[in-house]
Amino acid sequence: MATTANPSRDDFAALLDQTLGGAESFEGRVVIGTVTGIENDLAVIDVGLKSEGRVPLREFAAPGQKADLKVGDEVEVYVDRVENANGEAMLSRDRARREAAWDKLEGEFAKTARVEGVIFGRVKGGFTVDLSGAVAFLPGSQVDIRPVRDVTPLMDIPQPFQILKMDRKRGNIVVSRRAVLEETRAEQRSGLIQSLAEGQIIDGVVKNITDYGAFVDLGGIDGLLHVTDLSYKRVNHPSEMLGIGDTVKVQIIRINRDTQRISLGMKQLESDPWDGAAAKYPVGAKLSGRVTNITEYGAFVELEPGIEGLVHVSEMSWTKKNVHPGKIVSTSQEVEVVVLEVDAEKRRISLGLKQAQGNPWEAFAAAHPVGTEVEGEVKNATEFGLFIGLDNDVDGMVHMSDIAWGISGEDALNLHRKGETVKAIVLAVEPDKERISLGMKQLERGGVAAAGSTDSADRLNKNQVVTVSILEVRDAGLEVQVGDDGATGFIKRTDLGRDRDEQRPERFQVGQKLDAMVTGFDRSKKPTFSVKAMQIAEEKQAVAQYGSSDSGASLGDILGEALKARSEKN
């Protein structure tokens, strides 16, 4: 029989009903119960209801661990139902932990504080995390700062997380491990960057290599070692000097504490090869170097490691103008150059390639004084003359007035074509202006004699009347010569006279002399003559001198007077 001092179970239930408003009010609440027994994998728990409830032991253990539970322990459980079909209370330790965890997590989320959890499973797109009973989702991109191939070493280990989003109604929590690592890293960087100073020499490990430089880990913070600060010598790519994982000694060049960026250098630890460069490389010095780079405007030549000079395209060749430097030199080629200018402050040296090879115009002047006969190919014909290719790839120019005697310059230009081989005389050489003047007509007998004769018989002009001797009689005309040793030329059959009867070559004999007019010069510079042209010119002159038929004189009288005057003159 129960007493007030020793209430029965029913009395206790009545007291609970009175205090909590009935057993049904237990449902959906977290209460404290006592472990009354352990059966196989279940814990028997009494929460003061008519019957006890059973909870799997795994719900009392952390992921990957065993439950540490014994009879008499008091535990928090969630009452799902007061009584099931078997008359037992439906209890859950997981739900109790989850509800308690949600209450705590909402407070931590409001303060943006870190929470501790354990990664215990994989799901699509990420992982599941136990936050002291509440299950959160960890996206794969939020596991670490860099992609992680194997997450196994991170599982079942308590570690901090940052809550990114949570919704209690839907039971969704999203967390990030990366945010914690970035925040921690930022704190470490801030502390480390305060301990560094510009000019400081420090060891680091090459972490990454790019086209423009390498990132070096200085013990928690990265610095950029730009390719231009690797060495004083030319470095085309950082991989030529560095490899990932290499330990290097660097100097801190600049620190931006606002952006936490650090610039590093390696060449600053070496002696500067430009110190005293002006004394080492005086203007006019002839040196040897290696071509390191070729551009459209010139070629860079390394004189020693760290010192390069530029050979501008205009200083590469005496004769090859407007050509790409790559057609004159090649990369890695050893060349001889001459120092043209040194600017140590701007770290520039101007070099000349052609100056080391000698001026071909000076060489030509020494080998071919004025008056020397030369031979070459017509390289180009312009509106003012011909360019002739000569020795050592230099060109000489024959002005159109120096091509042939007795014809206009335009007509003389038409006598020659590109690619034709011709002879000429050197008239002048000007090495400083890179110019050679040539003459072709000076070689002709029809002009000024090679010996400098001033005899009128050695000078022929167009429309001039001269006396010639017949050298050969042909069906097509007469081969004649001026004087005894003058220029030779030809009179065509049709030019032997005005009348058809006069145009018969057979009426002439070798050695016979006759007067004829110079009508021009052929492509070989030989003069052409015409008796017919002379007769027409004389007729016009007679008419002009003695008057027209209006004076009462006949054409025969006029011609007779003209012939008489001519014979008296002779």
Coordinates of C-alpha atoms in Angstrom, one line a residue:
M1 CA 0.0 0.0 0.0
A2 CA 1.4 3.4 -1.1
T3 CA 1.9 6.2 1.4
T4 CA 2.6 9.9 1.0
A5 CA 6.2 9.3 1.9
N6 CA 6.6 6.4 -0.5
P7 CA 4.4 7.2 -3.6
S8 CA 3.6 4.4 -6.0
R9 CA 4.2 4.5 -9.8
D10 CA 0.7 5.5 -10.4
D11 CA 1.0 8.3 -7.8
F12 CA 4.1 9.5 -9.7
A13 CA 2.2 9.4 -13.0
A14 CA -0.6 11.4 -11.4
L15 CA 1.9 14.0 -10.2
L16 CA 3.4 14.2 -13.7
D17 CA -0.1 14.7 -15.2
Q18 CA -0.8 17.4 -12.7
T19 CA 2.6 19.1 -13.4
L20 CA 2.8 18.7 -17.1
G21 CA -0.8 18.5 -18.0
G22 CA -1.1 14.8 -18.9
A23 CA 1.2 12.1 -20.5
E24 CA 0.3 13.3 -24.0
S25 CA 2.1 16.6 -23.3
F26 CA 5.4 14.6 -23.3
E27 CA 5.1 14.0 -27.0
G28 CA 7.4 16.2 -29.1
R29 CA 9.5 17.3 -26.1
V30 CA 13.0 16.6 -24.9
V31 CA 13.0 15.1 -21.4
I32 CA 15.6 13.5 -19.0
G33 CA 15.5 9.8 -18.5
T34 CA 17.4 7.2 -16.6
V35 CA 19.1 4.2 -18.1
T36 CA 17.6 1.2 -16.4
G37 CA 19.2 -1.5 -18.5
I38 CA 21.2 -2.4 -21.6
E39 CA 19.8 -5.2 -23.8
N40 CA 21.9 -6.2 -26.8
D41 CA 22.3 -3.0 -28.9
L42 CA 19.5 -1.2 -27.1
A43 CA 19.4 1.0 -24.0
V44 CA 16.3 0.8 -21.8
I45 CA 15.3 4.2 -20.5
D46 CA 12.7 5.3 -18.0
V47 CA 11.3 8.8 -18.5
G48 CA 8.5 8.4 -15.9
L49 CA 5.8 7.2 -18.2
K50 CA 3.7 4.1 -17.8
S51 CA 6.3 2.1 -19.8
E52 CA 9.9 2.4 -20.6
G53 CA 11.4 3.1 -24.0
R54 CA 14.2 1.5 -25.9
V55 CA 16.9 3.5 -27.9
P56 CA 19.7 2.0 -30.1
L57 CA 23.1 2.4 -28.5
R58 CA 24.6 3.9 -31.7
E59 CA 22.5 7.0 -31.1
F60 CA 24.6 7.7 -28.0
A61 CA 27.9 7.4 -29.8
A62 CA 29.8 9.9 -32.0
P63 CA 30.3 8.9 -35.6
G64 CA 32.9 6.2 -35.9
Q65 CA 33.0 5.6 -32.1
K66 CA 31.3 3.3 -29.5
A67 CA 28.7 4.4 -27.0
D68 CA 29.9 5.0 -23.5
L69 CA 26.7 4.3 -21.5
K70 CA 25.9 2.3 -18.4
V71 CA 22.9 1.6 -16.1
G72 CA 22.0 4.6 -14.0
D73 CA 23.2 7.3 -16.4
E74 CA 20.8 10.1 -17.0
V75 CA 20.3 11.1 -20.6
E76 CA 18.3 13.5 -22.7
V77 CA 15.8 11.9 -25.1
Y78 CA 13.1 13.0 -27.4
V79 CA 9.6 11.6 -26.8
D80 CA 8.2 10.8 -30.2
R81 CA 5.1 8.9 -28.8
V82 CA 4.1 8.1 -25.3
E83 CA 3.0 4.6 -26.2
N84 CA 3.3 2.5 -29.3
A85 CA 1.4 -0.7 -30.3
N86 CA 3.5 -2.7 -27.8
G87 CA 2.8 -0.3 -25.0
E88 CA 6.3 1.1 -25.0
A89 CA 7.4 4.8 -25.2
M90 CA 8.9 5.8 -28.5
L91 CA 12.1 7.6 -27.6
S92 CA 15.0 9.0 -29.7
R93 CA 18.4 10.2 -28.6
D94 CA 19.2 11.5 -32.1
R95 CA 16.1 13.7 -32.1
A96 CA 17.0 15.0 -28.7
R97 CA 20.5 15.8 -29.7
R98 CA 19.2 17.3 -32.9
E99 CA 16.8 19.6 -31.2
A100 CA 19.4 20.7 -28.7
A101 CA 21.9 21.2 -31.4
W102 CA 19.5 23.3 -33.5
D103 CA 18.9 25.6 -30.5
K104 CA 22.7 26.0 -30.0
L105 CA 23.5 26.3 -33.7
E106 CA 20.9 29.1 -34.3
G107 CA 22.7 31.1 -31.6
E108 CA 26.1 30.5 -33.1
F109 CA 24.8 31.4 -36.6
A110 CA 23.4 34.6 -35.3
K111 CA 26.9 35.5 -33.9
T112 CA 28.6 34.1 -37.1
A113 CA 30.7 32.0 -34.8
R114 CA 32.5 28.8 -35.8
V115 CA 30.9 25.4 -34.8
E116 CA 32.5 22.0 -34.4
G117 CA 31.5 19.1 -36.4
V118 CA 32.5 15.7 -37.9
I119 CA 32.5 14.7 -41.6
F120 CA 30.9 11.3 -41.6
G121 CA 29.4 10.6 -45.0
R122 CA 29.3 11.3 -48.8
V123 CA 26.4 12.6 -50.7
K124 CA 25.9 13.9 -54.2
G125 CA 27.8 17.1 -54.6
G126 CA 29.5 17.0 -51.2
F127 CA 29.5 15.5 -47.7
T128 CA 27.4 15.2 -44.5
V129 CA 28.6 16.7 -41.3
D130 CA 27.4 15.9 -37.7
L131 CA 27.1 19.1 -35.7
S132 CA 26.5 17.6 -32.3
G133 CA 23.3 15.9 -33.5
A134 CA 22.2 18.2 -36.4
V135 CA 23.2 17.0 -39.8
A136 CA 24.7 19.6 -42.2
F137 CA 25.7 19.6 -45.9
L138 CA 29.3 20.4 -46.8
P139 CA 29.6 21.2 -50.6
G140 CA 32.6 19.8 -52.3
S141 CA 33.8 23.3 -53.2
Q142 CA 33.8 24.3 -49.5
V143 CA 36.0 21.5 -48.2
D144 CA 39.4 23.2 -48.7
I145 CA 41.0 26.3 -50.3
R146 CA 42.2 24.1 -53.2
P147 CA 40.4 21.1 -54.7
V148 CA 40.9 18.0 -52.5
R149 CA 41.1 14.6 -54.3
D150 CA 40.8 12.4 -51.2
V151 CA 38.7 13.5 -48.2
T152 CA 39.2 10.3 -46.3
P153 CA 41.9 11.8 -44.0
L154 CA 39.4 14.5 -43.0
M155 CA 36.5 12.2 -42.1
D156 CA 35.5 11.3 -38.5
I157 CA 37.7 14.0 -37.1
P158 CA 36.2 16.9 -35.0
Q159 CA 37.1 20.2 -36.7
P160 CA 35.7 23.7 -37.0
F161 CA 33.1 24.8 -39.6
Q162 CA 31.4 28.0 -40.6
I163 CA 27.6 28.0 -41.0
L164 CA 26.7 29.6 -44.4
K165 CA 23.0 29.0 -44.3
M166 CA 20.4 27.3 -42.1
D167 CA 16.6 26.7 -42.3
R168 CA 15.0 24.9 -39.3
K169 CA 11.7 24.4 -40.9
R170 CA 13.2 22.5 -43.8
G171 CA 16.0 21.1 -41.6
N172 CA 18.7 22.4 -43.9
I173 CA 22.1 23.5 -42.8
V174 CA 25.0 24.4 -45.1
V175 CA 28.5 24.7 -43.7
S176 CA 32.0 25.5 -45.0
R177 CA 35.4 24.3 -43.9
R178 CA 37.1 26.5 -46.6
A179 CA 35.8 29.7 -45.0
V180 CA 37.5 28.8 -41.7
L181 CA 40.7 27.9 -43.5
E182 CA 40.7 31.2 -45.4
E183 CA 40.0 33.2 -42.3
T184 CA 42.8 31.4 -40.4
R185 CA 45.1 31.9 -43.3
A186 CA 44.3 35.6 -43.5
E187 CA 45.1 35.9 -39.8
Q188 CA 48.4 34.0 -40.3
R189 CA 49.2 36.2 -43.4
S190 CA 48.5 39.3 -41.5
G191 CA 50.8 38.2 -38.7
L192 CA 53.5 37.0 -41.0
I193 CA 53.4 40.1 -43.2
Q194 CA 53.9 42.3 -40.2
S195 CA 57.2 40.4 -39.5
L196 CA 58.6 41.0 -43.0
A197 CA 60.4 44.1 -44.3
E198 CA 61.5 45.3 -47.7
G199 CA 65.1 44.4 -48.4
Q200 CA 64.9 41.3 -46.2
I201 CA 66.5 38.1 -47.5
I202 CA 64.4 35.0 -46.9
D203 CA 64.2 31.4 -48.0
G204 CA 61.0 30.2 -49.7
V205 CA 59.6 27.2 -51.7
V206 CA 58.5 27.5 -55.3
K207 CA 54.8 26.8 -55.2
N208 CA 53.6 27.6 -58.7
I209 CA 55.2 28.7 -62.1
T210 CA 53.5 30.8 -64.7
D211 CA 54.6 32.5 -67.9
Y212 CA 55.2 35.8 -66.1
G213 CA 56.9 34.5 -62.9
A214 CA 56.8 32.1 -60.0
F215 CA 54.9 32.1 -56.7
V216 CA 57.1 31.4 -53.7
D217 CA 55.7 30.2 -50.3
L218 CA 57.4 32.2 -47.5
G219 CA 55.9 30.1 -44.7
G220 CA 52.2 30.8 -45.0
I221 CA 52.2 33.7 -47.4
D222 CA 53.0 33.8 -51.1
G223 CA 55.2 36.3 -52.9
L224 CA 55.5 36.8 -56.6
L225 CA 59.0 36.4 -58.2
H226 CA 58.6 38.1 -61.6
V227 CA 60.5 36.8 -64.5
T228 CA 62.3 40.1 -64.9
D229 CA 63.6 39.8 -61.4
L230 CA 65.0 36.2 -61.8
S231 CA 68.3 37.2 -63.3
Y232 CA 70.1 40.0 -65.0
K233 CA 70.5 37.8 -68.1
R234 CA 67.6 37.2 -70.5
V235 CA 65.1 34.5 -69.2
N236 CA 62.4 33.5 -71.7
H237 CA 60.4 31.4 -69.2
P238 CA 60.8 31.0 -65.4
S239 CA 60.9 27.2 -65.8
E240 CA 64.4 27.7 -67.3
M241 CA 65.7 28.5 -63.8
L242 CA 63.1 27.1 -61.4
G243 CA 61.0 24.0 -60.6
I244 CA 58.0 23.5 -58.4
G245 CA 59.3 22.5 -54.9
D246 CA 62.7 24.2 -55.3
T247 CA 63.9 26.0 -52.2
V248 CA 65.2 29.4 -53.2
K249 CA 66.7 32.4 -51.5
V250 CA 65.0 35.6 -52.4
Q251 CA 64.9 39.3 -51.4
I252 CA 61.7 41.2 -50.6
I253 CA 61.5 44.1 -53.0
R254 CA 58.1 45.5 -52.1
I255 CA 55.3 44.9 -49.6
N256 CA 51.8 46.2 -50.0
R257 CA 50.3 45.7 -46.6
D258 CA 46.8 46.8 -47.8
T259 CA 46.6 44.1 -50.5
Q260 CA 49.0 41.8 -48.7
R261 CA 51.0 41.4 -51.9
I262 CA 54.8 40.8 -51.8
S263 CA 57.2 41.2 -54.7
L264 CA 60.4 39.2 -54.6
G265 CA 63.7 39.2 -56.5
M266 CA 66.6 36.9 -57.0
K267 CA 68.8 38.9 -59.3
Q268 CA 69.1 41.5 -56.5
L269 CA 71.3 39.1 -54.7
E270 CA 73.8 39.1 -57.6
S271 CA 76.3 41.8 -58.6
D272 CA 74.9 44.2 -61.2
P273 CA 76.8 43.6 -64.5
W274 CA 75.9 47.1 -65.6
D275 CA 78.2 48.7 -63.0
G276 CA 81.0 50.2 -64.9
A277 CA 79.5 49.2 -68.3
A278 CA 80.5 52.4 -70.0
A279 CA 84.2 51.7 -69.1
K280 CA 84.0 48.1 -70.2
Y281 CA 82.3 48.9 -73.5
P282 CA 83.7 52.1 -74.9
V283 CA 82.2 53.6 -78.1
G284 CA 84.0 52.2 -81.2
A285 CA 85.1 48.9 -79.4
K286 CA 84.8 45.8 -81.6
L287 CA 83.3 42.9 -79.6
S288 CA 81.9 39.4 -80.1
G289 CA 78.4 38.4 -78.8
R290 CA 75.5 36.0 -79.2
V291 CA 72.2 36.8 -80.8
T292 CA 69.5 36.2 -78.2
N293 CA 66.4 37.7 -79.7
I294 CA 65.2 38.9 -83.1
T295 CA 62.5 41.5 -83.7
E296 CA 61.2 43.5 -86.6
Y297 CA 63.3 46.5 -85.6
G298 CA 66.6 44.7 -84.9
A299 CA 68.4 42.0 -83.0
F300 CA 69.6 41.8 -79.4
V301 CA 73.1 40.6 -78.9
E302 CA 74.4 39.4 -75.5
L303 CA 77.9 40.7 -74.7
E304 CA 78.0 39.0 -71.3
P305 CA 75.4 37.4 -69.0
G306 CA 73.1 40.3 -68.0
I307 CA 74.2 42.8 -70.7
E308 CA 72.6 42.9 -74.1
G309 CA 72.8 45.5 -76.8
L310 CA 70.5 46.3 -79.7
V311 CA 71.6 46.2 -83.3
H312 CA 69.0 48.3 -85.0
V313 CA 67.9 47.1 -88.4
S314 CA 69.5 50.2 -90.0
E315 CA 72.9 49.1 -88.6
M316 CA 72.8 45.5 -89.7
S317 CA 74.0 45.7 -93.4
W318 CA 75.6 48.2 -95.7
T319 CA 73.7 46.9 -98.7
K320 CA 70.6 45.0 -97.6
K321 CA 68.0 47.7 -97.0
N322 CA 64.4 47.2 -95.7
V323 CA 64.8 43.5 -95.0
H324 CA 63.8 41.6 -91.8
P325 CA 66.7 41.1 -89.3
G326 CA 65.9 37.4 -89.4
K327 CA 67.2 37.2 -92.9
I328 CA 70.6 38.6 -91.9
V329 CA 71.2 36.9 -88.5
S330 CA 69.7 34.0 -86.6
T331 CA 69.1 33.2 -82.9
S332 CA 72.2 31.9 -81.0
Q333 CA 74.5 33.0 -83.9
E334 CA 77.9 34.4 -82.8
V335 CA 78.5 37.8 -84.4
E336 CA 81.0 40.6 -84.3
V337 CA 79.7 44.1 -83.4
V338 CA 80.9 47.6 -82.8
V339 CA 79.7 49.7 -79.9
L340 CA 77.9 52.8 -81.2
E341 CA 76.5 54.3 -78.0
V342 CA 76.2 53.4 -74.2
D343 CA 73.6 54.7 -71.8
A344 CA 74.3 53.0 -68.4
E345 CA 71.5 54.7 -66.6
K346 CA 68.9 53.4 -69.0
R347 CA 70.8 50.1 -69.4
R348 CA 71.0 50.5 -73.2
I349 CA 73.8 49.8 -75.6
S350 CA 73.5 50.5 -79.3
L351 CA 75.5 48.2 -81.5
G352 CA 76.4 48.1 -85.2
L353 CA 76.8 44.9 -87.2
K354 CA 77.8 46.4 -90.5
Q355 CA 80.5 48.6 -88.9
A356 CA 82.4 45.4 -88.0
Q357 CA 82.4 44.3 -91.6
G358 CA 83.9 47.3 -93.3
N359 CA 82.4 49.9 -95.7
P360 CA 82.0 48.2 -99.1
W361 CA 81.9 51.7 -100.8
E362 CA 85.3 52.5 -99.4
A363 CA 86.6 49.1 -100.6
F364 CA 85.2 49.7 -104.0
A365 CA 86.8 53.2 -104.2
A366 CA 90.2 51.7 -103.3
A367 CA 89.9 48.9 -105.9
H368 CA 88.2 50.9 -108.7
P369 CA 89.6 54.5 -109.0
V370 CA 87.8 57.0 -111.3
G371 CA 88.2 56.0 -115.0
T372 CA 88.2 52.2 -114.3
E373 CA 86.0 50.1 -116.6
V374 CA 83.5 47.9 -114.8
E375 CA 80.9 45.4 -115.8
G376 CA 77.6 44.5 -114.1
E377 CA 74.0 43.6 -114.4
V378 CA 71.2 46.2 -114.7
K379 CA 69.4 45.8 -111.4
N380 CA 66.8 48.4 -111.9
A381 CA 65.7 51.1 -114.4
T382 CA 64.2 54.3 -113.0
E383 CA 62.9 57.5 -114.6
F384 CA 66.3 59.1 -114.1
G385 CA 68.8 56.3 -114.8
L386 CA 70.0 52.7 -114.5
F387 CA 71.3 51.0 -111.3
I388 CA 74.1 48.5 -112.1
G389 CA 75.1 45.7 -109.7
L390 CA 78.8 45.8 -108.9
D391 CA 81.3 43.9 -106.6
N392 CA 80.5 43.4 -102.9
D393 CA 76.8 43.8 -103.5
V394 CA 77.0 47.6 -104.1
D395 CA 75.1 49.4 -106.9
G396 CA 76.3 52.1 -109.2
M397 CA 74.0 54.5 -111.0
V398 CA 74.3 55.6 -114.7
H399 CA 72.4 58.8 -115.1
M400 CA 70.2 58.9 -118.2
S401 CA 72.4 61.7 -119.6
D402 CA 75.4 59.3 -119.4
I403 CA 73.9 56.3 -121.2
A404 CA 74.4 57.3 -124.9
W405 CA 75.5 60.2 -127.1
G406 CA 73.2 62.1 -129.5
I407 CA 69.8 60.9 -128.1
S408 CA 67.6 62.1 -125.3
G409 CA 67.8 60.5 -121.9
E410 CA 64.4 59.0 -122.2
D411 CA 65.4 57.3 -125.5
A412 CA 68.6 56.1 -124.0
L413 CA 66.7 54.5 -121.0
N414 CA 64.6 52.5 -123.5
L415 CA 67.8 50.9 -124.9
H416 CA 68.3 48.8 -121.8
R417 CA 66.3 46.3 -119.8
K418 CA 66.6 44.8 -116.3
G419 CA 68.9 41.8 -116.1
E420 CA 71.1 43.0 -119.0
T421 CA 74.9 42.9 -118.6
V422 CA 76.5 46.2 -119.5
K423 CA 79.9 47.9 -119.2
A424 CA 80.6 51.4 -117.8
I425 CA 83.3 53.7 -116.5
V426 CA 83.6 54.8 -112.9
L427 CA 83.0 58.6 -112.9
A428 CA 82.9 59.2 -109.1
V429 CA 82.7 57.3 -105.7
E430 CA 81.3 58.9 -102.5
P431 CA 81.6 56.4 -99.6
D432 CA 80.0 58.7 -97.1
K433 CA 76.9 59.0 -99.2
E434 CA 77.1 55.4 -100.3
R435 CA 77.0 56.5 -103.9
I436 CA 78.8 55.4 -107.1
S437 CA 78.4 57.3 -110.4
L438 CA 79.0 55.5 -113.6
G439 CA 79.0 56.4 -117.3
M440 CA 78.3 54.2 -120.3
K441 CA 78.5 56.7 -123.2
Q442 CA 82.1 57.5 -122.2
L443 CA 83.1 54.1 -123.6
E444 CA 81.7 54.8 -127.1
R445 CA 83.7 56.0 -130.1
G446 CA 80.8 58.0 -131.2
G447 CA 81.1 60.3 -128.3
V448 CA 84.1 61.6 -126.5
A449 CA 87.0 59.4 -127.4
A450 CA 88.4 57.2 -124.6
A451 CA 91.7 58.9 -125.1
G452 CA 90.2 62.3 -124.6
S453 CA 90.4 63.4 -128.3
T454 CA 88.7 66.6 -129.2
D455 CA 88.7 65.9 -133.0
S456 CA 85.3 66.6 -134.4
A457 CA 85.5 63.3 -136.3
D458 CA 85.4 61.4 -133.0
R459 CA 82.2 63.2 -131.9
L460 CA 78.8 62.3 -133.4
N461 CA 75.5 63.9 -132.7
K462 CA 72.0 63.2 -134.1
N463 CA 71.2 65.1 -137.3
Q464 CA 74.9 65.7 -137.9
V465 CA 76.2 65.3 -141.6
V466 CA 79.5 63.4 -141.8
T467 CA 81.6 61.7 -144.5
V468 CA 81.8 58.0 -144.3
S469 CA 83.7 55.2 -146.1
I470 CA 82.0 52.1 -147.3
L471 CA 83.3 49.0 -145.4
E472 CA 80.9 46.4 -146.8
V473 CA 78.1 46.3 -149.4
R474 CA 75.1 44.1 -148.5
D475 CA 71.6 43.6 -149.9
A476 CA 70.1 45.3 -146.9
G477 CA 72.4 48.4 -147.2
L478 CA 75.9 49.6 -146.5
E479 CA 78.2 49.1 -143.5
V480 CA 80.2 52.4 -143.2
Q481 CA 82.8 54.0 -141.0
V482 CA 83.3 57.7 -140.1
G483 CA 86.8 58.7 -141.2
D484 CA 89.6 56.2 -141.0
D485 CA 89.1 54.9 -137.5
G486 CA 85.9 56.5 -136.3
A487 CA 82.6 55.0 -135.3
T488 CA 81.0 52.3 -137.6
G489 CA 77.4 52.3 -138.5
F490 CA 74.9 51.2 -141.1
I491 CA 72.9 52.8 -144.0
K492 CA 69.7 50.9 -144.8
R493 CA 68.8 50.3 -148.4
T494 CA 65.8 52.7 -148.2
D495 CA 68.1 55.4 -146.8
L496 CA 70.5 55.4 -149.7
G497 CA 68.5 58.1 -151.6
R498 CA 65.2 59.6 -152.2
D499 CA 64.6 58.0 -155.6
R500 CA 64.1 54.2 -156.0
D501 CA 66.9 54.1 -158.5
E502 CA 69.3 55.5 -155.9
Q503 CA 68.3 52.8 -153.4
R504 CA 70.4 50.1 -155.0
P505 CA 73.4 49.0 -152.8
E506 CA 75.1 47.4 -155.8
R507 CA 75.8 50.8 -157.3
F508 CA 78.3 51.4 -154.5
Q509 CA 81.8 50.0 -154.0
V510 CA 83.9 49.2 -150.9
G511 CA 86.2 52.2 -150.1
Q512 CA 83.9 54.7 -151.7
K513 CA 83.2 57.8 -149.7
L514 CA 79.8 59.6 -149.4
D515 CA 78.1 62.1 -147.2
A516 CA 75.3 61.0 -144.8
M517 CA 73.3 62.3 -141.8
V518 CA 73.4 60.7 -138.3
T519 CA 69.8 59.7 -137.6
G520 CA 70.3 57.9 -134.3
F521 CA 71.9 55.1 -132.4
D522 CA 70.8 51.4 -132.0
R523 CA 70.8 49.4 -128.8
S524 CA 74.5 48.6 -129.2
K525 CA 75.3 52.4 -129.4
K526 CA 76.2 52.1 -133.1
P527 CA 75.2 55.2 -135.1
T528 CA 72.7 54.8 -138.0
F529 CA 73.1 57.0 -141.1
S530 CA 70.8 58.1 -144.0
V531 CA 71.6 59.8 -147.3
K532 CA 67.9 60.3 -147.9
A533 CA 67.5 62.2 -144.7
M534 CA 70.5 64.4 -145.6
Q535 CA 69.0 65.2 -149.1
I536 CA 65.6 66.2 -147.6
A537 CA 67.3 68.4 -145.0
E538 CA 69.4 70.1 -147.7
E539 CA 66.4 70.7 -149.8
K540 CA 64.6 72.3 -146.9
Q541 CA 67.6 74.5 -146.2
A542 CA 68.0 75.6 -149.9
V543 CA 64.3 76.6 -150.1
A544 CA 64.7 78.6 -146.9
Q545 CA 67.9 80.2 -148.2
Y546 CA 67.1 81.0 -151.8
G547 CA 63.4 81.5 -151.6
S548 CA 60.3 79.7 -153.0
S549 CA 59.1 79.3 -156.6
D550 CA 57.3 82.7 -156.2
S551 CA 60.6 84.4 -157.0
G552 CA 60.6 82.9 -160.5
A553 CA 63.3 80.3 -159.8
S554 CA 62.6 76.7 -160.5
L555 CA 63.2 73.9 -158.0
G556 CA 66.1 72.7 -160.2
D557 CA 67.7 76.2 -160.1
I558 CA 67.4 76.2 -156.3
L559 CA 69.0 72.8 -155.9
G560 CA 71.6 73.7 -158.4
E561 CA 72.6 76.7 -156.4
A562 CA 72.7 74.7 -153.3
L563 CA 74.9 72.0 -154.8
K564 CA 77.2 74.6 -156.2
A565 CA 77.5 76.3 -152.9
R566 CA 78.2 73.0 -151.2
S567 CA 80.9 72.0 -153.8
E568 CA 82.6 75.4 -153.4
K569 CA 82.6 74.9 -149.6
N570 CA 84.2 71.5 -150.0

